[in-house]
PDB file of C-alpha atoms in Angstrom:
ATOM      1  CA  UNK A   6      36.537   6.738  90.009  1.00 77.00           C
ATOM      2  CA  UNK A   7      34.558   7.918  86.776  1.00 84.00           C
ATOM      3  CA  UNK A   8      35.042   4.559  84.868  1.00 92.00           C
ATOM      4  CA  UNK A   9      34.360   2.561  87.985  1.00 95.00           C
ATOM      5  CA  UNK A  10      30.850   4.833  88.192  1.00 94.00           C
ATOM      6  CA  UNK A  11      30.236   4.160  84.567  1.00 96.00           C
ATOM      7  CA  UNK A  12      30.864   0.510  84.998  1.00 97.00           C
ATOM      8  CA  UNK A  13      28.658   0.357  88.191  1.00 97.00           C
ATOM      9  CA  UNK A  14      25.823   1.757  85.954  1.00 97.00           C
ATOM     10  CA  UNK A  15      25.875  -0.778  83.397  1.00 97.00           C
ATOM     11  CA  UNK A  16      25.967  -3.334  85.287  1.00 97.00           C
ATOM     12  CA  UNK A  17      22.900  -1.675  87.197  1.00 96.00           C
ATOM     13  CA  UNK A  18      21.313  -1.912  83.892  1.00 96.00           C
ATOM     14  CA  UNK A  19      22.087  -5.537  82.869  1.00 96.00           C
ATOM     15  CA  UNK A  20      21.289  -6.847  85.991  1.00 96.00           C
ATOM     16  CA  UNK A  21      17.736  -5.469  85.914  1.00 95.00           C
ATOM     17  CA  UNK A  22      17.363  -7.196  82.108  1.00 94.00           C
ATOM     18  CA  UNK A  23      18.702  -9.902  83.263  1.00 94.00           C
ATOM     19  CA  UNK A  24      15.948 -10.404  86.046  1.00 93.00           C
ATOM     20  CA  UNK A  25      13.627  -9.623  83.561  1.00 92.00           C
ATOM     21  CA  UNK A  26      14.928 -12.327  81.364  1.00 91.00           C
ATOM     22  CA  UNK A  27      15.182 -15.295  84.201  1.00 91.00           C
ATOM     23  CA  UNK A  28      12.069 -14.326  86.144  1.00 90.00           C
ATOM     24  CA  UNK A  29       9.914 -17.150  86.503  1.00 90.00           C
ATOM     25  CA  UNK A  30      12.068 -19.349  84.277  1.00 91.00           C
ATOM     26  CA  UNK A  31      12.583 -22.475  86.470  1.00 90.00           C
ATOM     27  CA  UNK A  32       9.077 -22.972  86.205  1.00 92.00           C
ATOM     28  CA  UNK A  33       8.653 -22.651  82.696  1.00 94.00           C
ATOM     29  CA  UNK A  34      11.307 -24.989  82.164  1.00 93.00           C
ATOM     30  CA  UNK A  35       9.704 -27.061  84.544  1.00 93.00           C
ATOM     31  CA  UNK A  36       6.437 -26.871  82.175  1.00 95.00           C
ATOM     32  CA  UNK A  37       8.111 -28.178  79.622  1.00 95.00           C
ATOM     33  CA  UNK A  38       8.250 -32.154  77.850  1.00 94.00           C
ATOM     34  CA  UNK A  39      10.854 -33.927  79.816  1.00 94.00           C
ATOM     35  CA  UNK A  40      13.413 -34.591  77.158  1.00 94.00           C
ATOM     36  CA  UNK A  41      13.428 -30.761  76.139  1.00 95.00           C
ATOM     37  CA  UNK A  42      14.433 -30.101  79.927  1.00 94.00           C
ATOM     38  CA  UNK A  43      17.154 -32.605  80.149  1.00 94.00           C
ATOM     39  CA  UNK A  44      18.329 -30.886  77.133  1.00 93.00           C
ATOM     40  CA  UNK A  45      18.074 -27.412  78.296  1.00 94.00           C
ATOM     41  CA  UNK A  46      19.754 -28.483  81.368  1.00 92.00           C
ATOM     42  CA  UNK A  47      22.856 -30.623  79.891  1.00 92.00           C
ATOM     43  CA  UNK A  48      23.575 -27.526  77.747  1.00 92.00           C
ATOM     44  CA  UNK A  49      23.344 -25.396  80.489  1.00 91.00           C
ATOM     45  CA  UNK A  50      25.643 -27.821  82.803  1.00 86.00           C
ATOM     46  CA  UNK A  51      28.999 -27.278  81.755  1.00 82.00           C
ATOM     47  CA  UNK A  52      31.654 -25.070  79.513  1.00 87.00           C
ATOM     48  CA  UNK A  53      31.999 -20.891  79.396  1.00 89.00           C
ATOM     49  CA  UNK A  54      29.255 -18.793  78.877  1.00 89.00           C
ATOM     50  CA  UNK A  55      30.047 -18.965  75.042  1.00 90.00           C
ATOM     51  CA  UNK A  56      29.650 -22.302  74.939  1.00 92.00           C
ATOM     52  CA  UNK A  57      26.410 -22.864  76.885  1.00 91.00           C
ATOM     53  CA  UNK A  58      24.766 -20.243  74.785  1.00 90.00           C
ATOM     54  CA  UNK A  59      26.234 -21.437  71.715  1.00 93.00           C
ATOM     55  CA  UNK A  60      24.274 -24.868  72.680  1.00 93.00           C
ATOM     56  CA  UNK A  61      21.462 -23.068  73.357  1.00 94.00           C
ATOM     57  CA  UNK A  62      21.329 -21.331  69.876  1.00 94.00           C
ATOM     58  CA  UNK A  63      21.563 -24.703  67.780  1.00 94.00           C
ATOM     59  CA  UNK A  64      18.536 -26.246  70.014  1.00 94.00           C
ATOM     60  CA  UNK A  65      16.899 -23.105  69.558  1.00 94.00           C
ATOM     61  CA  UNK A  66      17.387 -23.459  65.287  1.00 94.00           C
ATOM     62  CA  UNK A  67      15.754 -26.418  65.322  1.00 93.00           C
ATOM     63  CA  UNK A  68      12.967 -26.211  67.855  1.00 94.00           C
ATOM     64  CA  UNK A  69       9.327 -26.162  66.541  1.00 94.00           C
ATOM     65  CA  UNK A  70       7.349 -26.379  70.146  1.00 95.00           C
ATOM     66  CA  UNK A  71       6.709 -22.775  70.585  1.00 95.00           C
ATOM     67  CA  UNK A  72       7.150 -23.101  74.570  1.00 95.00           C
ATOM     68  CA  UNK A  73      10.044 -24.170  74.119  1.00 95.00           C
ATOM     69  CA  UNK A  74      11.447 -21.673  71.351  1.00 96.00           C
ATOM     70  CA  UNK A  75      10.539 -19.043  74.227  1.00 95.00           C
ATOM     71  CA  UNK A  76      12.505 -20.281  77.229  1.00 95.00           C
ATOM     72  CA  UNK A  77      15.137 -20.708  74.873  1.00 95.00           C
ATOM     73  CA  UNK A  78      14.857 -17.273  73.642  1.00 94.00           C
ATOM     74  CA  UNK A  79      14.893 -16.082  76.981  1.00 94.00           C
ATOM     75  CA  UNK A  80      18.507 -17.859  78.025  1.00 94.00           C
ATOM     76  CA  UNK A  81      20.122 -17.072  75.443  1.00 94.00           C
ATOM     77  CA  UNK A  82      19.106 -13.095  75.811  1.00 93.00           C
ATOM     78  CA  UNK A  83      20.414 -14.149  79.256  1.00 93.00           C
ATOM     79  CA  UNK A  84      23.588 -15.711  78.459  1.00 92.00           C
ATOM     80  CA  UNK A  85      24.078 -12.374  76.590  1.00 94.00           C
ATOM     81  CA  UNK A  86      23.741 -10.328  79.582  1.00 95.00           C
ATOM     82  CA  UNK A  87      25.891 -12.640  81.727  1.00 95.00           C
ATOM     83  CA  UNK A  88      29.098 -12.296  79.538  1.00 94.00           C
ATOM     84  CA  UNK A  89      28.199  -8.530  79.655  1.00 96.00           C
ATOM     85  CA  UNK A  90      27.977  -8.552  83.176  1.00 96.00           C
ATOM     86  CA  UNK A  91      31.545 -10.772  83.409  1.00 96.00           C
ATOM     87  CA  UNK A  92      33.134  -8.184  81.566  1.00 97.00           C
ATOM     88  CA  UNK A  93      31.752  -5.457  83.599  1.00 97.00           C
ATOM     89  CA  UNK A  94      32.628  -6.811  86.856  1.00 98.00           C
ATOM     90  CA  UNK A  95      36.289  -7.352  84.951  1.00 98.00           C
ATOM     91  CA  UNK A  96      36.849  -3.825  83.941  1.00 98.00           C
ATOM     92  CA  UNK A  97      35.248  -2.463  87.468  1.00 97.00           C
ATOM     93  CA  UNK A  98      38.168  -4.669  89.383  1.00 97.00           C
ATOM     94  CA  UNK A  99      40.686  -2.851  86.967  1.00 96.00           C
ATOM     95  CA  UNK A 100      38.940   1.003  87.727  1.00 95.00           C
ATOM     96  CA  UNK A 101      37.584   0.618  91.376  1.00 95.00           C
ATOM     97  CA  UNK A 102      39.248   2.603  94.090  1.00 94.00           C
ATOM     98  CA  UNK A 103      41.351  -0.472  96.323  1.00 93.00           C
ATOM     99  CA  UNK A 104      40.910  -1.350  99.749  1.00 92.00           C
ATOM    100  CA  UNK A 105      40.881  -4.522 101.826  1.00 92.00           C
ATOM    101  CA  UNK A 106      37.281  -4.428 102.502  1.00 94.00           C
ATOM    102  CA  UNK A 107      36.167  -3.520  98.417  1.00 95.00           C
ATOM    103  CA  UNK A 108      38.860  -5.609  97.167  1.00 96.00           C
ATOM    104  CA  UNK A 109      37.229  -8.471  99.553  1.00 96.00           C
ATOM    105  CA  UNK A 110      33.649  -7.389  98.333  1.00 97.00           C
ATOM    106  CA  UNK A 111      34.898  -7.258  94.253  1.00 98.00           C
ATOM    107  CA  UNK A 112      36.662 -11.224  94.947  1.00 98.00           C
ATOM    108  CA  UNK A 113      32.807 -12.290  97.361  1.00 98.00           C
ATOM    109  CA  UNK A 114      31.247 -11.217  94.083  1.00 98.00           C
ATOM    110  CA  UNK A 115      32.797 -12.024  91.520  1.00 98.00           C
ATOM    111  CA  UNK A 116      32.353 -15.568  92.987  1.00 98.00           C
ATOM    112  CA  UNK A 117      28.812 -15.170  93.454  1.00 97.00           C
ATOM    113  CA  UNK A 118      28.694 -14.272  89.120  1.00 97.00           C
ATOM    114  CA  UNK A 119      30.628 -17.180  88.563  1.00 95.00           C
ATOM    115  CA  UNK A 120      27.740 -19.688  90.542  1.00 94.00           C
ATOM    116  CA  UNK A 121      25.458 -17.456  88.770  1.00 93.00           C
ATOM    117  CA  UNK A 122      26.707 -18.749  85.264  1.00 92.00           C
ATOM    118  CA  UNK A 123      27.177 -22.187  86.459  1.00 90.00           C
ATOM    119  CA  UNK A 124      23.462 -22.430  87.483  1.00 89.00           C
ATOM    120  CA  UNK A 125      21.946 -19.457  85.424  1.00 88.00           C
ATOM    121  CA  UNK A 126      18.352 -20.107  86.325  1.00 84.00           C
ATOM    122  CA  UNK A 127      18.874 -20.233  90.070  1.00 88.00           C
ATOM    123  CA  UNK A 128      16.578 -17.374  91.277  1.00 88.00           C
ATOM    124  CA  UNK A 129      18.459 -18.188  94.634  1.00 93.00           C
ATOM    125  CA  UNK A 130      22.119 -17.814  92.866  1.00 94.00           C
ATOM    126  CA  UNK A 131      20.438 -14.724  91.364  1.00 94.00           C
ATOM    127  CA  UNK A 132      19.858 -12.688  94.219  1.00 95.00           C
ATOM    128  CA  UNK A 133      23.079 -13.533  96.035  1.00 97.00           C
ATOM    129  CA  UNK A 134      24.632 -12.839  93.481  1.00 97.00           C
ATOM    130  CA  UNK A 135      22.856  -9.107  93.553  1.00 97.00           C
ATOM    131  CA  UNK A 136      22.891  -8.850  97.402  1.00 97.00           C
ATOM    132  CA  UNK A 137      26.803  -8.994  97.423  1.00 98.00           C
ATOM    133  CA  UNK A 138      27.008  -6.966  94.283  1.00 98.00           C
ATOM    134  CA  UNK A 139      24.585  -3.945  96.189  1.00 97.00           C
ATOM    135  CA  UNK A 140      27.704  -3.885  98.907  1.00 97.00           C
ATOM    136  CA  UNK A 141      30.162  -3.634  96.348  1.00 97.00           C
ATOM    137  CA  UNK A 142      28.119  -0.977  94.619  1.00 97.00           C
ATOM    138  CA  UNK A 143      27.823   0.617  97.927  1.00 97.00           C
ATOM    139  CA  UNK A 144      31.690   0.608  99.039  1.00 96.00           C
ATOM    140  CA  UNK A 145      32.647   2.069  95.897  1.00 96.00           C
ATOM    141  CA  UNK A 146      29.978   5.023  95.466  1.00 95.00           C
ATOM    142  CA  UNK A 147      30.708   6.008  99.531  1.00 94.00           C
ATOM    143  CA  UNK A 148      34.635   5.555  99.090  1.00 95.00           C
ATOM    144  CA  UNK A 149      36.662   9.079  99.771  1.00 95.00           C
ATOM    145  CA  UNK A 150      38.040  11.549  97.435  1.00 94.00           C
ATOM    146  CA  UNK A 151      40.673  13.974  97.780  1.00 96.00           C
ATOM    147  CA  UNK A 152      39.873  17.043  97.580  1.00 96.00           C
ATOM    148  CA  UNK A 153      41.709  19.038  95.100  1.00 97.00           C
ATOM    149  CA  UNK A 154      41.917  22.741  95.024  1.00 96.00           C
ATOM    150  CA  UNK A 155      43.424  24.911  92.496  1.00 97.00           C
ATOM    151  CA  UNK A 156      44.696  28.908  92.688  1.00 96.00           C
ATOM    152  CA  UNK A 157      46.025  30.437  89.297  1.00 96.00           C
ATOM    153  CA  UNK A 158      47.617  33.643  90.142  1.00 96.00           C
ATOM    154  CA  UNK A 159      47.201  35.241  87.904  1.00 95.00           C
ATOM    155  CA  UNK A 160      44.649  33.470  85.396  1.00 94.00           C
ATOM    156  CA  UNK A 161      44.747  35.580  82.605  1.00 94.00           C
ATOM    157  CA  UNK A 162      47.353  37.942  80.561  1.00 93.00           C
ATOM    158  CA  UNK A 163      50.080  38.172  77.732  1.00 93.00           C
ATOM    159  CA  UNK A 164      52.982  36.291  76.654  1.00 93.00           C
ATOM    160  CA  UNK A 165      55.320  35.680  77.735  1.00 93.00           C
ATOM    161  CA  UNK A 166      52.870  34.975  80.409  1.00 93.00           C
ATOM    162  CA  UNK A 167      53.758  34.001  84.132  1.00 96.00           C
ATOM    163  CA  UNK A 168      51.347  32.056  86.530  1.00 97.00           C
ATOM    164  CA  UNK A 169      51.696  30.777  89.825  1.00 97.00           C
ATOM    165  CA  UNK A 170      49.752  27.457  90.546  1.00 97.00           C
ATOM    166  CA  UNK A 171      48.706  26.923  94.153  1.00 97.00           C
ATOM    167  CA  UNK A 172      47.213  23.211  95.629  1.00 97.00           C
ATOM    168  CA  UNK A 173      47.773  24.457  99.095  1.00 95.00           C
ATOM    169  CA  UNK A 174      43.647  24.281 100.062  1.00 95.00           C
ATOM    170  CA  UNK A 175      43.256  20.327  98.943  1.00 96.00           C
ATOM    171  CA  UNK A 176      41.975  18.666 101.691  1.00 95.00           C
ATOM    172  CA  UNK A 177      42.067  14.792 102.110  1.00 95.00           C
ATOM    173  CA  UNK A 178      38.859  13.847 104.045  1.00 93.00           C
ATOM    174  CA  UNK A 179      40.290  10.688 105.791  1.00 90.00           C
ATOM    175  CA  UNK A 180      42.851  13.237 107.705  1.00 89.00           C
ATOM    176  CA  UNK A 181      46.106  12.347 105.712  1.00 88.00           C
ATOM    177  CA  UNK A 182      48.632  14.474 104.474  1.00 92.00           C
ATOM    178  CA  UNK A 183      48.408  15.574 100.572  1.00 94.00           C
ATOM    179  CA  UNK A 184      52.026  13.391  99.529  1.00 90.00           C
ATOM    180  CA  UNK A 185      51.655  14.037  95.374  1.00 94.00           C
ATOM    181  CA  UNK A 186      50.778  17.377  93.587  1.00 97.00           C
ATOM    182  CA  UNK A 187      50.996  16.482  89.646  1.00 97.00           C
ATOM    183  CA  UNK A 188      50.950  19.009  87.519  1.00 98.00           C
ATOM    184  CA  UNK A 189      49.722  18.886  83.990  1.00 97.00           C
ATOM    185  CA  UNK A 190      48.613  21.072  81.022  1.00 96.00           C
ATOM    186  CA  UNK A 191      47.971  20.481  77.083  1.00 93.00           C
ATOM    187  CA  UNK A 192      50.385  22.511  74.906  1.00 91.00           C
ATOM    188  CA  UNK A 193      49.138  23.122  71.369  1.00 89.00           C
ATOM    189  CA  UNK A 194      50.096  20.739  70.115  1.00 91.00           C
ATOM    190  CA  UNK A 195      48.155  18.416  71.900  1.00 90.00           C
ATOM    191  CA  UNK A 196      51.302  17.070  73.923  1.00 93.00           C
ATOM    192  CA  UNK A 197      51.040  16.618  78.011  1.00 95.00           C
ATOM    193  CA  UNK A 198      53.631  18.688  79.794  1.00 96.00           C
ATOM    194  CA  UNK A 199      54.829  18.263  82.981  1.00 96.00           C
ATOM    195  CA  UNK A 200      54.754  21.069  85.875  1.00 96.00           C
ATOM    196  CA  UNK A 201      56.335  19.578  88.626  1.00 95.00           C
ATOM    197  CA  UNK A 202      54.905  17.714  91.848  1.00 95.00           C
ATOM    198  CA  UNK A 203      54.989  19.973  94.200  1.00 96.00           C
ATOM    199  CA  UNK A 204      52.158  22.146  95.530  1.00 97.00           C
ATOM    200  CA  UNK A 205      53.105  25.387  94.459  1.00 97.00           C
ATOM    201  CA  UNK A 206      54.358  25.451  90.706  1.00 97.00           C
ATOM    202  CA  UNK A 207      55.424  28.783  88.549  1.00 97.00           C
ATOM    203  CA  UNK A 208      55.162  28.276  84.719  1.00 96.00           C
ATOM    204  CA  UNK A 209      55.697  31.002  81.823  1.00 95.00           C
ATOM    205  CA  UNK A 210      53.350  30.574  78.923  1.00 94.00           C
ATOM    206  CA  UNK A 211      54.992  31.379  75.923  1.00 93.00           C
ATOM    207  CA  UNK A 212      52.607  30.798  72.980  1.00 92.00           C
ATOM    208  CA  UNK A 213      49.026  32.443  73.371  1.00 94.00           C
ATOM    209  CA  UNK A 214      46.499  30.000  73.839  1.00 94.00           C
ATOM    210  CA  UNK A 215      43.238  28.993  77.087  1.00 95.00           C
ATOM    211  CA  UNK A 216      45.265  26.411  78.679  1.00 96.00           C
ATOM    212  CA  UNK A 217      43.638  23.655  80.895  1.00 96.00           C
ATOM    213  CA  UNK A 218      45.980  22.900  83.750  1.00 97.00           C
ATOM    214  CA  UNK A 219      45.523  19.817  85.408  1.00 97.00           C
ATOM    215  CA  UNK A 220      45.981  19.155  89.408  1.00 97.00           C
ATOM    216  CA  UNK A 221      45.801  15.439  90.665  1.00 96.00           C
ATOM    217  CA  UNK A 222      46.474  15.092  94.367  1.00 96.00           C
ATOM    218  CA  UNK A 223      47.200  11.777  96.770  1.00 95.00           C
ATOM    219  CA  UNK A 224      46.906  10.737 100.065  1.00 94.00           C
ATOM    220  CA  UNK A 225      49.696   9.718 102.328  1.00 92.00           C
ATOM    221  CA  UNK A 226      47.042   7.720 103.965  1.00 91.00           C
ATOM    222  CA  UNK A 227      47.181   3.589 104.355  1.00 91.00           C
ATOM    223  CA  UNK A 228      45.370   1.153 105.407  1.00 88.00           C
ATOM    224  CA  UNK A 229      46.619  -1.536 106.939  1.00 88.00           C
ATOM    225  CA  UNK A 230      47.366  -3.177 103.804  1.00 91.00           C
ATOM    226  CA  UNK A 231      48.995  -0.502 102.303  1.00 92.00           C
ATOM    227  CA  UNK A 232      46.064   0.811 100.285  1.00 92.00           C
ATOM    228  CA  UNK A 233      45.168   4.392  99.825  1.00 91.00           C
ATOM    229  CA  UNK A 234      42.495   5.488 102.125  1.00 92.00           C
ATOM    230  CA  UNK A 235      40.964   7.735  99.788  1.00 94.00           C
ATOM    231  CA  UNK A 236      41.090   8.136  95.762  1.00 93.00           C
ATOM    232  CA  UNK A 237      42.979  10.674  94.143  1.00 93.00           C
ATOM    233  CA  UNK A 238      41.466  14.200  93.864  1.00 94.00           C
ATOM    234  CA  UNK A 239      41.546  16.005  90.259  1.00 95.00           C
ATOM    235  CA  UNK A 240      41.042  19.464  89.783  1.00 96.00           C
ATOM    236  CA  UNK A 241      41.544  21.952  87.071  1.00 96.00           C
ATOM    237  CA  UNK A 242      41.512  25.208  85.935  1.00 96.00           C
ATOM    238  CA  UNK A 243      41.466  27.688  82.793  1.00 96.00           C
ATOM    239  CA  UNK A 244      44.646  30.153  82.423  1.00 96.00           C
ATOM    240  CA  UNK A 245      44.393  32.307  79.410  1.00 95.00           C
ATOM    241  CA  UNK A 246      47.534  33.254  77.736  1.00 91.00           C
TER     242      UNK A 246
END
C-alpha cells in the first residue's frame, strides 16, 4: 500500500497544477480571434495526449499574438500534467489494494481522465473527473491492514545463534483468520532467504551479522468476489547475531 500512497500523492499534486493551468481557460480561449480558436480546438479534438500537445507546440512556434502564445503555453503545461496524471492513475491500478467497490471506483475514474483528455478545457469534465478521483483516494487511504506482529526469542547472542520467530499476536481487523506467515531475512550476501510460512519459525544464525527478518501476513478474508478484505500486514524486526 506504500506505492499506491506515493502514487495517490502525486497525483494530489498534478491535479492541483493542473487546475492552476486550466482555470479560467475556456474564456480566454473564448477571447481570442476566431480562426486561432478553431485552431486551438481542431488540435485539441482528436489523437493521444502526445499528439494533441505535439499540435499544440508547432502552433505555439509560430504564434506572434501574445494572447495567444499564453493559452497555448498554458495547454501544453497541461497536456504535460495529463499524461502524468494517465500514468499515475496506471501505476495506482497496478499498486492499489483490490476490491469490488475500489476496483469499480479505479475503472469510474479512469473514465472520467479519459473525457478529461478528450475535452481538456472542460472545467465541468475537470471536476468530475476530481470528484470520482476524491472517492478513489478515499477507498484506498481507509482500506484495512493486517496487522503484523513479530516476537524474536531471543533477539540477540552468538553463533551459532538460535531464534525463535513468533507471528502469533497479528491481528486482521476485518475478523479473518491470519492464512500466510512469510518469512524472510537478508543473508550477507545480500540474498533473500526463506523461513518458512508458518507462524512460529526457529532459525540458527550461523555467520555474525544484525539481521532484518521480515514478517508479511494475509487474510483468509473474501469478499464476495474473491478479493482480500484487507491488505497484507508487514512487520519486522532486528536479531543480532
Amino acid at each position: 500500500i506504500a506505492a499506491a500512497t506515493e502514487n495517490l500523492n502525486a497525483i494530489e499534486g498534478l491535479i492541483g497544477e493542473l487546475d492552476s493551468a486550466l482555470e479560467g481557460i475556456a474564456d480566454d480561449i473564448n477571447a481570442l480571434p476566431e480562426e486561432d480558436q478553431k485552431k486551438i480546438r481542431d488540435a485539441l479534438k482528436k489523437g493521444s495526449l502526445e499528439d494533441k500537445m505535439g499540435k499544440l507546440e508547432t502552433m505555439l512556434a509560430t504564434a506572434s499574438d501574445p494572447a495567444v502564445i499564453k493559452v497555448l503555453e498554458r495547454l501544453v503545461g497541461a497536456m504535460a500534467h495529463l499524461i502524468s496524471l494517465r500514468e499515475e492513475m496506471d501505476d495506482l491500478r497496478l499498486n492499489m489494494p483490490e476490491s469490488t467497490e475500489s476496483i469499480q471506483s479505479w475503472d469510474e475514474t479512469s473514465q472520467a481522465l479519459d473525457e478529461l483528455i478528450d475535452d481538456p478545457y472542460s472545467g465541468i469534465k475537470l471536476r468530475r473527473f476530481e470528484t470520482k478521483y476524491r472517492k478513489l483516494r478515499d477507498l484506498i487511504r481507509g482500506f484495512p491492514v493486517v496487522q503484523a506482529k513479530i516476537k524474536a526469542i531471543p533477539a540477540e547472542g552468538n553463533v551459532p545463534f538460535t531464534v525463535t520467530l513468533e507471528g502469533l499476536d497479528s491481528v486482521d481487523p476485518t475478523g479473518g483468520t491470519i492464512s500466510d506467515y512469510k518469512w524472510t531475512f537478508l543473508d550477507n550476501q545480500g540474498n533473500e532467504v526463506s523461513l518458512g510460512n508458518s507462524p512460529v519459525v526457529i532459525h540458527e544464525f550461523m555467520e555474525p551479522n544484525t539481521y532484518v527478518v521480515r514478517l508479511q501476513t494475509s487474510t483468509s478474508q473474501r469478499d464476495e468476489n474473491g478479493y482480500k478484505t484487507a491488505v497484507d500486514g508487514i512487520s519486522t524486526v532486528r536479531v543480532k547475531a
